[in-house]
Short mmCIF file of C-alpha atoms and ligand atoms in Angstrom, two decimals:
data_model
loop_
_atom_site.label_atom_id
_atom_site.label_comp_id
_atom_site.label_asym_id
_atom_site.label_seq_id
_atom_site.Cartn_x
_atom_site.Cartn_y
_atom_site.Cartn_z
CA MET A 1102 59.84 88.36 9.53
CA VAL A 1103 59.80 90.29 12.49
CA MET A 1104 60.64 88.17 15.80
CA THR A 1105 59.24 88.95 18.85
CA VAL A 1106 59.88 88.30 22.63
CA ARG A 1107 56.18 86.99 22.74
CA ASP A 1108 56.86 84.28 25.27
CA LEU A 1109 58.56 85.98 28.33
CA ASP A 1110 61.23 83.98 29.78
CA PRO A 1111 59.83 81.73 32.79
CA GLY A 1112 62.00 83.70 34.91
CA VAL A 1113 60.75 86.80 33.98
CA THR A 1114 57.14 85.71 34.46
CA ALA A 1115 58.02 84.31 38.00
CA PHE A 1116 59.67 87.47 39.11
CA LEU A 1117 56.52 89.59 38.07
CA ALA A 1118 54.12 86.96 39.63
CA GLY A 1119 52.79 87.28 43.18
CA GLY A 1120 52.47 90.73 44.95
CA ALA A 1121 54.23 93.94 45.08
CA LYS A 1122 58.31 93.40 44.69
CA GLN A 1123 59.67 93.86 48.41
CA LEU A 1124 62.78 95.86 49.92
CA LEU A 1125 65.98 94.00 50.43
CA ILE A 1126 67.25 94.93 54.06
CA GLY A 1127 69.58 92.75 56.04
CA GLY A 1128 69.19 89.77 53.86
CA ARG A 1129 65.38 89.57 53.90
CA TRP A 1130 62.43 90.65 51.53
CA GLN A 1131 60.05 92.83 53.31
CA GLU A 1132 57.43 95.56 52.93
CA ALA A 1133 58.07 99.03 53.11
CA ALA A 1134 57.53 99.93 57.08
CA SER A 1135 54.75 102.29 55.77
CA GLY A 1136 53.13 99.28 53.78
CA LYS A 1137 52.73 101.72 50.58
CA THR A 1138 53.56 100.54 47.05
CA PHE A 1139 54.02 102.18 43.72
CA ALA A 1140 53.53 100.99 40.40
CA THR A 1141 56.14 100.70 37.51
CA HIS A 1142 55.00 100.90 33.94
CA ASN A 1143 55.94 99.25 30.49
CA PRO A 1144 57.12 102.35 28.55
CA ALA A 1145 56.04 100.37 25.21
CA THR A 1146 52.40 100.19 26.13
CA GLY A 1147 51.74 102.40 29.24
CA GLU A 1148 50.66 99.52 31.19
CA GLU A 1149 51.42 98.75 34.89
CA LEU A 1150 54.23 95.86 34.94
CA ALA A 1151 54.41 95.35 38.48
CA ARG A 1152 53.95 97.38 42.23
CA VAL A 1153 57.03 97.93 44.16
CA ALA A 1154 57.25 98.57 47.68
CA GLU A 1155 57.66 102.22 48.23
CA GLY A 1156 60.57 102.97 50.74
CA ASP A 1157 60.83 106.11 52.55
CA ARG A 1158 63.23 107.51 55.71
CA GLU A 1159 62.53 104.46 58.31
CA ASP A 1160 63.06 101.70 55.56
CA ILE A 1161 66.52 103.61 54.45
CA ASP A 1162 67.10 103.91 58.38
CA ARG A 1163 66.73 100.03 58.69
CA ALA A 1164 68.57 99.64 55.67
CA VAL A 1165 71.75 101.88 56.80
CA ARG A 1166 71.79 99.74 59.99
CA ALA A 1167 71.91 96.46 58.17
CA ALA A 1168 74.72 97.51 56.13
CA ARG A 1169 76.41 99.56 59.29
CA GLN A 1170 76.10 96.10 61.16
CA ALA A 1171 77.37 94.35 58.11
CA PHE A 1172 80.68 96.54 57.69
CA ASP A 1173 81.36 96.64 61.37
CA ALA A 1174 80.67 93.13 62.40
CA GLY A 1175 79.98 90.85 59.32
CA PRO A 1176 82.17 88.62 57.24
CA TRP A 1177 82.44 90.88 54.05
CA PRO A 1178 85.17 93.32 54.90
CA ALA A 1179 86.87 90.71 57.29
CA MET A 1180 86.92 87.67 54.52
CA THR A 1181 90.26 87.24 52.70
CA ALA A 1182 90.78 89.49 49.77
CA ALA A 1183 90.65 86.14 47.40
CA GLU A 1184 87.28 85.11 48.77
CA ARG A 1185 85.84 88.27 48.08
CA SER A 1186 87.19 87.87 44.62
CA GLN A 1187 85.58 84.38 43.90
CA VAL A 1188 82.15 85.69 45.22
CA LEU A 1189 82.06 88.46 42.87
CA TRP A 1190 83.53 86.13 40.22
CA LYS A 1191 80.84 83.68 40.87
CA LEU A 1192 77.77 86.62 40.95
CA ALA A 1193 79.11 87.62 37.21
CA ASP A 1194 78.53 83.95 36.38
CA LEU A 1195 74.96 84.03 37.99
CA ILE A 1196 74.31 87.27 36.12
CA GLU A 1197 75.48 85.50 32.80
CA GLU A 1198 73.18 82.42 33.59
CA ARG A 1199 70.31 84.70 34.11
CA ALA A 1200 71.19 86.94 31.08
CA GLU A 1201 67.60 86.81 29.36
CA VAL A 1202 65.92 87.44 32.64
CA PHE A 1203 67.59 90.43 33.30
CA ALA A 1204 67.64 91.45 29.59
CA GLN A 1205 63.88 91.27 29.45
CA LEU A 1206 63.42 92.78 32.85
CA GLU A 1207 65.31 95.68 31.58
CA THR A 1208 63.37 96.19 28.59
CA LEU A 1209 60.36 95.75 29.82
CA ASP A 1210 60.68 98.43 32.69
CA ASN A 1211 62.91 100.92 30.67
CA GLY A 1212 61.59 100.14 27.04
CA LYS A 1213 65.06 99.86 25.47
CA PRO A 1214 65.17 97.19 22.16
CA ILE A 1215 66.30 93.90 23.48
CA THR A 1216 69.23 93.56 21.29
CA ALA A 1217 70.91 96.00 23.28
CA ALA A 1218 69.86 94.73 26.70
CA ARG A 1219 71.25 91.63 26.23
CA ARG A 1220 74.69 92.79 24.29
CA ASP A 1221 75.18 96.02 26.26
CA ASP A 1222 73.35 96.27 29.24
CA VAL A 1223 73.51 92.72 30.64
CA GLY A 1224 76.89 91.82 28.73
CA GLY A 1225 78.41 95.01 30.01
CA THR A 1226 77.53 94.20 33.62
CA VAL A 1227 79.05 90.54 33.47
CA ASP A 1228 82.12 92.17 32.17
CA TYR A 1229 82.09 94.87 34.77
CA PHE A 1230 81.53 92.69 37.80
CA ARG A 1231 84.33 90.08 36.24
CA TYR A 1232 86.80 93.10 35.99
CA PHE A 1233 86.33 94.08 39.90
CA ALA A 1234 86.55 90.47 40.78
CA GLY A 1235 89.93 90.96 40.33
CA TRP A 1236 90.58 93.90 42.28
CA PRO A 1237 90.42 92.66 45.79
CA THR A 1238 93.70 91.63 45.78
CA LYS A 1239 95.15 94.16 43.96
CA VAL A 1240 94.20 97.04 46.47
CA GLU A 1241 97.53 98.25 47.41
CA GLY A 1242 99.04 101.13 49.74
CA ALA A 1243 102.64 102.21 49.44
CA THR A 1244 105.98 102.51 51.52
CA ILE A 1245 106.90 106.10 51.63
CA PRO A 1246 110.48 107.09 52.27
CA ILE A 1247 109.59 109.99 54.79
CA SER A 1248 112.33 112.27 56.31
CA VAL A 1249 111.33 111.88 60.00
CA PRO A 1250 114.38 109.62 61.30
CA ASN A 1251 114.09 106.08 62.71
CA THR A 1252 110.84 106.32 61.52
CA PHE A 1253 108.84 103.83 58.95
CA ALA A 1254 105.99 104.98 57.11
CA TYR A 1255 103.54 103.03 54.90
CA THR A 1256 99.90 103.91 53.81
CA LEU A 1257 96.78 101.37 53.97
CA ARG A 1258 93.82 101.65 51.75
CA GLN A 1259 90.80 100.53 53.83
CA PRO A 1260 86.82 100.43 52.49
CA VAL A 1261 84.94 104.06 53.27
CA GLY A 1262 82.51 101.93 54.94
CA VAL A 1263 78.41 102.12 54.24
CA CYS A 1264 77.89 103.31 50.78
CA GLY A 1265 74.51 105.10 49.48
CA GLN A 1266 74.44 104.58 45.60
CA ILE A 1267 71.34 106.08 43.75
CA ILE A 1268 70.97 105.17 40.58
CA PRO A 1269 69.40 106.74 37.20
CA TRP A 1270 66.80 104.84 34.94
CA ASN A 1271 68.78 105.05 31.88
CA TYR A 1272 70.83 101.97 32.56
CA PRO A 1273 69.41 100.66 35.74
CA LEU A 1274 71.31 97.06 35.84
CA MET A 1275 74.68 98.55 34.46
CA MET A 1276 74.63 101.75 36.50
CA ALA A 1277 73.97 99.33 39.94
CA ALA A 1278 77.00 97.43 38.53
CA TRP A 1279 79.06 100.25 37.99
CA LYS A 1280 78.62 101.66 41.59
CA LEU A 1281 78.12 98.28 43.38
CA ALA A 1282 81.17 96.40 41.93
CA PRO A 1283 84.23 98.54 43.46
CA ALA A 1284 82.52 99.03 46.36
CA LEU A 1285 81.97 95.10 47.14
CA ALA A 1286 85.26 94.53 45.75
CA VAL A 1287 87.11 96.56 48.54
CA GLY A 1288 84.77 95.24 51.06
CA CYS A 1289 82.14 98.28 51.46
CA THR A 1290 78.49 97.54 52.06
CA VAL A 1291 75.72 99.39 50.21
CA VAL A 1292 72.03 100.77 50.13
CA LEU A 1293 71.26 101.06 46.60
CA LYS A 1294 68.25 103.25 45.52
CA PRO A 1295 67.12 102.60 42.04
CA ALA A 1296 65.45 105.19 40.05
CA GLU A 1297 61.32 104.75 40.70
CA GLN A 1298 60.98 104.49 36.78
CA THR A 1299 62.96 101.31 36.69
CA PRO A 1300 63.38 99.32 39.85
CA LEU A 1301 63.11 95.97 38.43
CA SER A 1302 66.56 94.68 37.48
CA ALA A 1303 68.08 96.18 40.50
CA LEU A 1304 65.93 93.90 42.85
CA TYR A 1305 66.39 90.92 40.67
CA LEU A 1306 70.33 91.85 41.13
CA GLY A 1307 69.89 91.75 44.86
CA GLN A 1308 68.40 88.48 44.77
CA THR A 1309 71.37 87.55 42.57
CA CYS A 1310 73.95 88.55 45.29
CA LEU A 1311 72.42 86.85 47.77
CA ASP A 1312 72.25 83.48 45.79
CA ALA A 1313 76.18 84.45 44.83
CA GLY A 1314 76.63 84.11 48.75
CA ILE A 1315 77.13 87.94 49.12
CA PRO A 1316 76.40 87.69 53.12
CA GLU A 1317 73.36 89.39 54.29
CA GLY A 1318 73.25 93.10 54.93
CA VAL A 1319 76.17 93.99 52.33
CA VAL A 1320 73.88 94.45 49.61
CA ASN A 1321 70.42 96.36 50.61
CA VAL A 1322 68.11 97.65 47.89
CA VAL A 1323 65.47 100.37 48.79
CA THR A 1324 63.43 101.35 46.22
CA GLY A 1325 61.11 104.57 46.31
CA TYR A 1326 60.90 108.02 45.45
CA GLY A 1327 63.96 110.28 45.07
CA ASP A 1328 62.66 113.13 47.13
CA THR A 1329 61.82 110.68 50.15
CA ALA A 1330 64.00 107.54 50.18
CA GLY A 1331 66.64 109.08 48.22
CA ALA A 1332 66.90 112.40 50.04
CA ALA A 1333 67.18 110.05 53.51
CA LEU A 1334 69.93 108.28 52.10
CA ALA A 1335 71.85 111.38 50.98
CA GLU A 1336 71.09 113.07 54.39
CA HIS A 1337 71.81 109.96 56.64
CA MET A 1338 74.08 110.93 59.51
CA ASP A 1339 75.55 107.09 59.08
CA VAL A 1340 76.43 106.67 55.57
CA ASP A 1341 79.74 107.18 54.64
CA LYS A 1342 79.85 108.23 51.12
CA VAL A 1343 77.06 108.32 48.57
CA ALA A 1344 77.81 107.85 45.06
CA PHE A 1345 75.08 109.48 42.42
CA THR A 1346 74.66 109.26 38.63
CA GLY A 1347 71.51 111.59 37.24
CA SER A 1348 70.44 115.05 36.54
CA THR A 1349 72.81 117.98 37.49
CA GLU A 1350 69.78 119.49 39.44
CA ILE A 1351 69.80 116.30 41.80
CA GLY A 1352 73.54 116.18 41.74
CA ARG A 1353 73.48 119.82 43.49
CA THR A 1354 70.68 118.42 46.10
CA ILE A 1355 72.96 115.53 47.00
CA LEU A 1356 76.19 117.64 47.75
CA ARG A 1357 73.99 120.13 49.82
CA ALA A 1358 72.35 116.72 51.79
CA SER A 1359 76.17 115.85 52.18
CA SER A 1360 77.22 119.48 53.40
CA ILE A 1361 74.26 119.80 56.05
CA SER A 1362 74.57 116.20 57.34
CA ASN A 1363 77.87 114.54 58.20
CA LEU A 1364 80.15 115.55 54.69
CA LYS A 1365 79.83 112.12 53.45
CA LYS A 1366 81.83 111.64 50.58
CA VAL A 1367 80.60 112.47 47.31
CA SER A 1368 80.84 111.00 43.88
CA LEU A 1369 78.64 112.66 41.14
CA GLU A 1370 78.46 111.33 37.36
CA LEU A 1371 75.83 114.12 35.85
CA GLY A 1372 74.44 115.56 32.92
CA GLY A 1373 76.09 116.12 29.84
CA LYS A 1374 75.78 118.04 26.28
CA SER A 1375 78.67 116.29 24.29
CA PRO A 1376 80.14 117.56 21.23
CA ASN A 1377 80.62 115.21 18.36
CA ILE A 1378 83.09 116.94 15.72
CA VAL A 1379 83.45 115.99 12.51
CA PHE A 1380 85.96 117.82 10.05
CA ALA A 1381 85.91 117.73 6.60
CA ASP A 1382 88.98 115.69 6.13
CA ALA A 1383 87.26 112.84 8.14
CA ASP A 1384 86.54 109.60 6.80
CA LEU A 1385 82.98 110.47 6.03
CA ASP A 1386 81.02 107.32 5.88
CA LEU A 1387 82.54 106.59 9.18
CA ALA A 1388 82.22 109.93 10.61
CA ARG A 1389 78.32 110.25 9.66
CA GLU A 1390 77.16 106.91 10.96
CA GLY A 1391 79.35 107.56 14.36
CA ALA A 1392 77.35 111.25 14.86
CA ALA A 1393 73.78 109.51 14.13
CA ALA A 1394 74.67 106.31 16.51
CA GLY A 1395 76.18 108.59 19.05
CA ILE A 1396 72.90 110.42 19.59
CA PHE A 1397 70.27 107.66 18.55
CA TYR A 1398 71.67 105.02 20.66
CA ASN A 1399 69.53 104.33 23.90
CA MET A 1400 66.96 106.83 22.47
CA GLY A 1401 69.74 109.48 23.26
CA GLN A 1402 69.13 109.07 27.22
CA ASP A 1403 72.52 108.58 27.67
CA CYS A 1404 74.73 111.05 29.56
CA THR A 1405 77.11 110.91 26.83
CA ALA A 1406 75.14 111.34 24.02
CA GLY A 1407 76.76 113.46 20.94
CA SER A 1408 73.63 115.79 21.09
CA ARG A 1409 75.54 118.55 19.51
CA VAL A 1410 76.96 117.43 16.35
CA PHE A 1411 79.63 120.16 14.91
CA VAL A 1412 80.53 119.88 11.48
CA GLU A 1413 82.89 121.58 9.67
CA ALA A 1414 81.29 124.15 7.07
CA PRO A 1415 82.18 122.46 3.60
CA VAL A 1416 80.72 119.13 4.64
CA TYR A 1417 77.84 120.51 6.83
CA ASP A 1418 75.05 120.00 4.31
CA ASP A 1419 76.33 116.46 3.38
CA VAL A 1420 76.51 115.37 7.12
CA ALA A 1421 73.39 117.00 8.44
CA GLN A 1422 71.54 115.56 5.34
CA TYR A 1423 72.81 111.93 6.13
CA ILE A 1424 71.93 111.85 10.09
CA ALA A 1425 68.49 113.00 9.05
CA ASP A 1426 68.07 110.18 6.29
CA HIS A 1427 69.55 107.84 8.92
CA ALA A 1428 67.17 109.01 11.47
CA LYS A 1429 64.29 108.24 9.15
CA LYS A 1430 65.39 104.89 8.53
CA LEU A 1431 65.63 103.73 12.19
CA LYS A 1432 62.74 101.13 13.09
CA LEU A 1433 60.52 102.42 16.03
CA GLY A 1434 58.82 99.83 18.03
CA PRO A 1435 58.55 98.17 21.57
CA GLY A 1436 61.74 97.00 22.67
CA LEU A 1437 60.79 93.31 22.64
CA ASP A 1438 60.48 93.10 19.22
CA GLU A 1439 63.99 92.03 18.06
CA GLY A 1440 63.97 94.45 14.84
CA THR A 1441 63.37 97.73 17.20
CA GLU A 1442 66.27 100.09 16.57
CA ILE A 1443 64.23 103.04 18.77
CA GLY A 1444 61.97 101.85 21.73
CA PRO A 1445 59.93 104.52 23.52
CA LEU A 1446 61.10 106.97 26.10
CA VAL A 1447 61.45 105.92 29.77
CA SER A 1448 58.14 107.68 30.70
CA GLN A 1449 55.19 109.96 30.15
CA GLU A 1450 57.39 112.72 31.90
CA GLN A 1451 60.37 112.02 29.71
CA LEU A 1452 58.11 112.16 26.72
CA ASP A 1453 56.59 115.52 27.72
CA ARG A 1454 59.92 116.94 28.43
CA VAL A 1455 61.62 115.80 25.12
CA VAL A 1456 58.06 116.79 23.29
CA GLY A 1457 58.61 120.39 24.88
CA TYR A 1458 62.29 120.72 23.09
CA LEU A 1459 60.91 119.48 19.68
CA ASN A 1460 58.68 122.36 19.80
CA LEU A 1461 60.97 124.75 21.05
CA GLY A 1462 63.93 124.20 18.27
CA PRO A 1463 61.62 125.56 15.36
CA GLN A 1464 60.59 128.59 17.48
CA GLU A 1465 64.64 129.27 18.42
CA GLY A 1466 65.18 129.09 14.57
CA ALA A 1467 66.33 125.70 14.26
CA ARG A 1468 65.25 123.57 10.85
CA VAL A 1469 63.81 120.08 11.39
CA LEU A 1470 65.45 117.79 8.92
CA SER A 1471 63.91 114.52 10.31
CA GLY A 1472 61.44 113.67 12.85
CA GLY A 1473 60.20 116.63 15.11
CA ALA A 1474 57.34 115.23 17.09
CA ARG A 1475 55.74 112.21 18.47
CA ALA A 1476 55.44 108.80 16.71
CA THR A 1477 51.76 108.83 14.72
CA GLU A 1478 51.72 104.81 14.20
CA PRO A 1479 48.61 103.76 16.12
CA GLU A 1480 50.56 100.87 17.67
CA LEU A 1481 52.76 103.37 19.07
CA GLN A 1482 50.02 105.71 20.56
CA SER A 1483 50.05 104.22 24.00
CA GLY A 1484 53.84 104.17 24.39
CA TYR A 1485 56.01 106.85 24.95
CA PHE A 1486 57.51 107.25 21.26
CA VAL A 1487 59.38 109.93 19.74
CA ARG A 1488 60.71 110.26 16.12
CA PRO A 1489 64.40 110.67 16.16
CA THR A 1490 64.97 114.01 15.49
CA VAL A 1491 67.78 116.32 13.74
CA PHE A 1492 67.69 120.28 14.06
CA ALA A 1493 69.88 121.69 11.20
CA SER A 1494 71.00 125.45 11.36
CA ALA A 1495 71.30 125.05 14.98
CA ARG A 1496 73.69 127.78 17.13
CA ASN A 1497 75.29 126.98 20.19
CA GLU A 1498 73.73 129.47 22.06
CA MET A 1499 69.99 127.80 21.52
CA ARG A 1500 68.61 126.37 24.47
CA ILE A 1501 68.67 123.09 22.11
CA ALA A 1502 72.07 123.10 22.14
CA GLN A 1503 72.82 124.15 25.62
CA GLU A 1504 70.48 121.80 27.95
CA GLU A 1505 70.37 118.07 28.27
CA ILE A 1506 67.55 117.07 26.47
CA PHE A 1507 67.68 113.23 27.00
CA GLY A 1508 66.10 112.07 23.85
CA PRO A 1509 66.96 111.31 20.22
CA VAL A 1510 67.25 114.54 19.54
CA VAL A 1511 70.45 116.23 17.74
CA SER A 1512 71.47 120.02 17.13
CA VAL A 1513 73.81 120.29 14.01
CA ILE A 1514 75.90 123.39 14.15
CA PRO A 1515 78.51 124.50 11.27
CA PHE A 1516 82.09 125.40 12.43
CA ARG A 1517 85.38 127.00 10.74
CA ASP A 1518 88.31 125.71 12.30
CA VAL A 1519 90.32 123.86 15.14
CA GLU A 1520 90.29 126.91 17.48
CA ASP A 1521 86.30 127.95 16.67
CA VAL A 1522 85.22 124.27 17.68
CA ILE A 1523 87.23 124.05 20.73
CA ALA A 1524 85.87 127.32 21.74
CA GLN A 1525 82.35 126.23 20.90
CA GLY A 1526 82.63 122.85 22.20
CA ASN A 1527 83.64 123.93 25.49
CA ALA A 1528 80.92 126.79 25.50
CA VAL A 1529 78.52 124.54 27.57
CA ALA A 1530 77.71 123.83 31.51
CA TYR A 1531 78.58 120.17 30.97
CA GLY A 1532 81.94 118.40 30.20
CA LEU A 1533 81.35 114.62 30.13
CA GLY A 1534 81.89 113.18 26.85
CA ALA A 1535 83.48 114.49 23.12
CA GLY A 1536 83.93 113.19 19.66
CA VAL A 1537 86.61 113.88 17.26
CA TRP A 1538 86.41 112.74 13.45
CA THR A 1539 89.57 113.73 11.67
CA ASN A 1540 92.25 111.94 9.47
CA ASN A 1541 94.81 114.63 10.65
CA LEU A 1542 96.62 113.33 13.50
CA GLN A 1543 97.62 116.95 14.89
CA LYS A 1544 93.95 118.04 14.72
CA ALA A 1545 92.93 114.94 16.46
CA HIS A 1546 95.26 115.44 19.45
CA ARG A 1547 94.68 119.38 19.55
CA VAL A 1548 90.97 119.07 19.78
CA ALA A 1549 91.67 116.05 22.31
CA ALA A 1550 93.79 118.09 24.84
CA GLY A 1551 91.57 121.32 24.39
CA LEU A 1552 88.15 120.23 24.92
CA LYS A 1553 87.26 119.98 28.90
CA ALA A 1554 85.63 116.86 28.55
CA GLY A 1555 86.23 113.36 30.94
CA THR A 1556 86.25 110.92 27.57
CA VAL A 1557 87.43 112.02 24.21
CA TRP A 1558 86.63 109.65 21.52
CA VAL A 1559 88.57 109.80 18.15
CA ASN A 1560 86.99 108.33 15.08
CA THR A 1561 84.58 106.40 17.36
CA TYR A 1562 82.04 107.17 19.77
CA GLY A 1563 80.70 106.14 23.21
CA GLY A 1564 82.41 103.21 23.84
CA THR A 1565 83.66 102.24 27.90
CA ASP A 1566 85.53 99.86 29.14
CA PRO A 1567 85.70 98.86 33.05
CA ALA A 1568 89.34 99.48 33.17
CA LEU A 1569 89.24 102.96 31.85
CA PRO A 1570 88.47 105.98 34.01
CA PHE A 1571 84.76 107.67 33.45
CA GLY A 1572 83.45 110.86 34.63
CA GLY A 1573 82.89 114.42 34.28
CA PHE A 1574 84.61 117.98 33.86
CA LYS A 1575 82.62 121.00 35.26
CA GLN A 1576 78.75 120.40 36.08
CA SER A 1577 79.06 116.98 34.85
CA GLY A 1578 80.27 115.51 38.09
CA HIS A 1579 82.71 114.86 40.52
CA GLY A 1580 85.02 111.95 40.54
CA ARG A 1581 85.84 108.94 38.14
CA GLU A 1582 84.31 105.71 38.12
CA MET A 1583 85.93 102.45 36.65
CA GLY A 1584 89.40 100.84 36.89
CA SER A 1585 91.89 102.06 39.64
CA GLU A 1586 89.94 105.29 40.19
CA ALA A 1587 87.03 103.57 41.35
CA ILE A 1588 88.85 101.91 43.78
CA HIS A 1589 89.90 105.18 45.00
CA LEU A 1590 86.30 106.30 45.31
CA TYR A 1591 85.84 103.66 47.53
CA THR A 1592 88.50 103.72 50.12
CA GLU A 1593 90.26 105.94 52.62
CA VAL A 1594 93.88 105.98 52.52
CA LYS A 1595 95.22 105.87 56.06
CA SER A 1596 98.96 106.73 57.00
CA VAL A 1597 100.90 104.88 59.58
CA LEU A 1598 104.25 106.02 61.05
CA ILE A 1599 105.88 103.32 63.03
CA ASN A 1600 108.94 104.47 65.75
CA LEU A 1601 111.61 102.15 65.01
CA GLY A 1602 113.54 103.06 68.25
CA GLU A 1603 117.07 104.51 68.45
CA ASN A 1604 119.55 101.83 67.89
P1 ADP B 2838 65.50 112.49 36.15
O1 ADP B 2838 64.95 113.79 36.73
O2 ADP B 2838 65.85 112.38 34.83
O3 ADP B 2838 64.78 111.53 36.73
P2 ADP B 2838 67.24 112.24 38.35
O4 ADP B 2838 68.37 112.99 38.99
O5 ADP B 2838 66.08 113.22 39.34
O6 ADP B 2838 66.96 112.11 37.15
O7 ADP B 2838 67.14 111.00 39.32
C1 ADP B 2838 68.28 110.09 39.44
C2 ADP B 2838 67.93 109.64 40.83
O8 ADP B 2838 67.89 110.35 41.41
C3 ADP B 2838 66.67 108.36 40.68
O9 ADP B 2838 66.99 107.68 41.69
C4 ADP B 2838 65.97 109.70 41.77
O10 ADP B 2838 65.11 108.62 42.59
C5 ADP B 2838 67.12 109.77 42.56
N1 ADP B 2838 66.60 111.24 43.29
C6 ADP B 2838 65.92 112.38 42.53
N2 ADP B 2838 65.74 113.26 43.38
C7 ADP B 2838 66.37 113.15 44.73
C8 ADP B 2838 66.46 113.81 45.78
N3 ADP B 2838 66.40 114.71 46.08
N4 ADP B 2838 67.59 113.20 46.57
C9 ADP B 2838 68.30 111.96 46.16
N5 ADP B 2838 67.78 111.24 45.20
C10 ADP B 2838 67.02 111.90 44.75
MG1 MG B 2839 64.21 114.31 38.49
#
């Protein structure tokens, strides 16, 4: 029997009840200055889930002022490292207590399977805050043996200041956590702009931050559209840093906004078109499974999705067919059904975009081994469902293999040998992730060294860890999140020289 979350958690019902969700600015929930609101939809049904305040320039300005006040004069950056650590740990505990509410909100708003929302999105968020809760007491400078006579030198790492954080819709809660946790750990204050498609979990996180004792003005959440609220944040003269995860196109806009305003620091985590490489000598059961999971997880709406599967010629047909058979077996359905493996795409816009590529593949000469169209089941018609799709006989030059589709669509491309696959793997604008499946140690290391990618997985795919740097080469971005690298993103280094006198 298929289990469904029929009765929503009372916390979810309470959260969705009442009027439009408001903005969190300076510790208070408030309407947008314009009074405008917009709708967020359930992608499994197309129905309106809630209305949300439509923040714009004036609201961003108010939020930045609140964050500035909290940074310059508030208790957050001034409190002891141990105290900040405790508050972040408390926040992680509260998220864990409210895990089911977070998971259901995420599934309702984004569409993803509830099992993944619970385990990965919410579980990953709790782990992430716990990891960064340990950092405040470990943000160290150095003493440096300079060659200026009688002079002592050291460095301080200080919080960069007011941070604008612009979040995508594919992992709404987890992407907010990736950005908030290190910023908060070092004592920064934040204006968070969730994606307009999926604002709900970030709003609930804002309330949870207040409940955990994070002082007012430290975490501000302004919902709204990208070209209004997002642009205002990226261009703001009093924001010290912007962290962005989203499309490469908007990444360029963010860099431009910095360059024409105050040269704020920018970190970017952008698109990907990651190669997932299967050598004939690999453990093929493991490799085929990994290649399928690498693209179909989160409906392919993942910047590290292994959307180009390269297969060594002798096992090409076998691997391509396996992925297609696997795709055909995946259970499509609303994310709240416990048995669902493939939920809807996030929005009508994303559905149209993905269907465009489904039509393009055959025109470019690729063969459809599975999927290739929207789902046809009557009960899936009102949602944004597409069938997981495998394109065989694909070539790396095709647009389906060069452009980020951000859907459950994989191009399976043959290769000859190590040199060939490194060249093909790198012949793309992006460089976020890469996978290699082989039982040959030399090949594994050669390919890992040769691919231009921020993360290379060998005989596994897609895992991340709060302690491990994550980010992109080439047009996949600037900077690394996670681990000590994230602490560096949110701190400035100050060199201090002290004249020790003559004697
Ligand atoms: P997608 O096209 O898949 O929605 P985007 O890169 O457009 O991805 O969106 C990622 C985030 O960037 C969202 O929060 C969105 O609102 C925001 N955004 C979009 N356009 C802009 C912009 N011009 N300036 C700042 N933020 C933007
Ligand atoms: Mg966009």
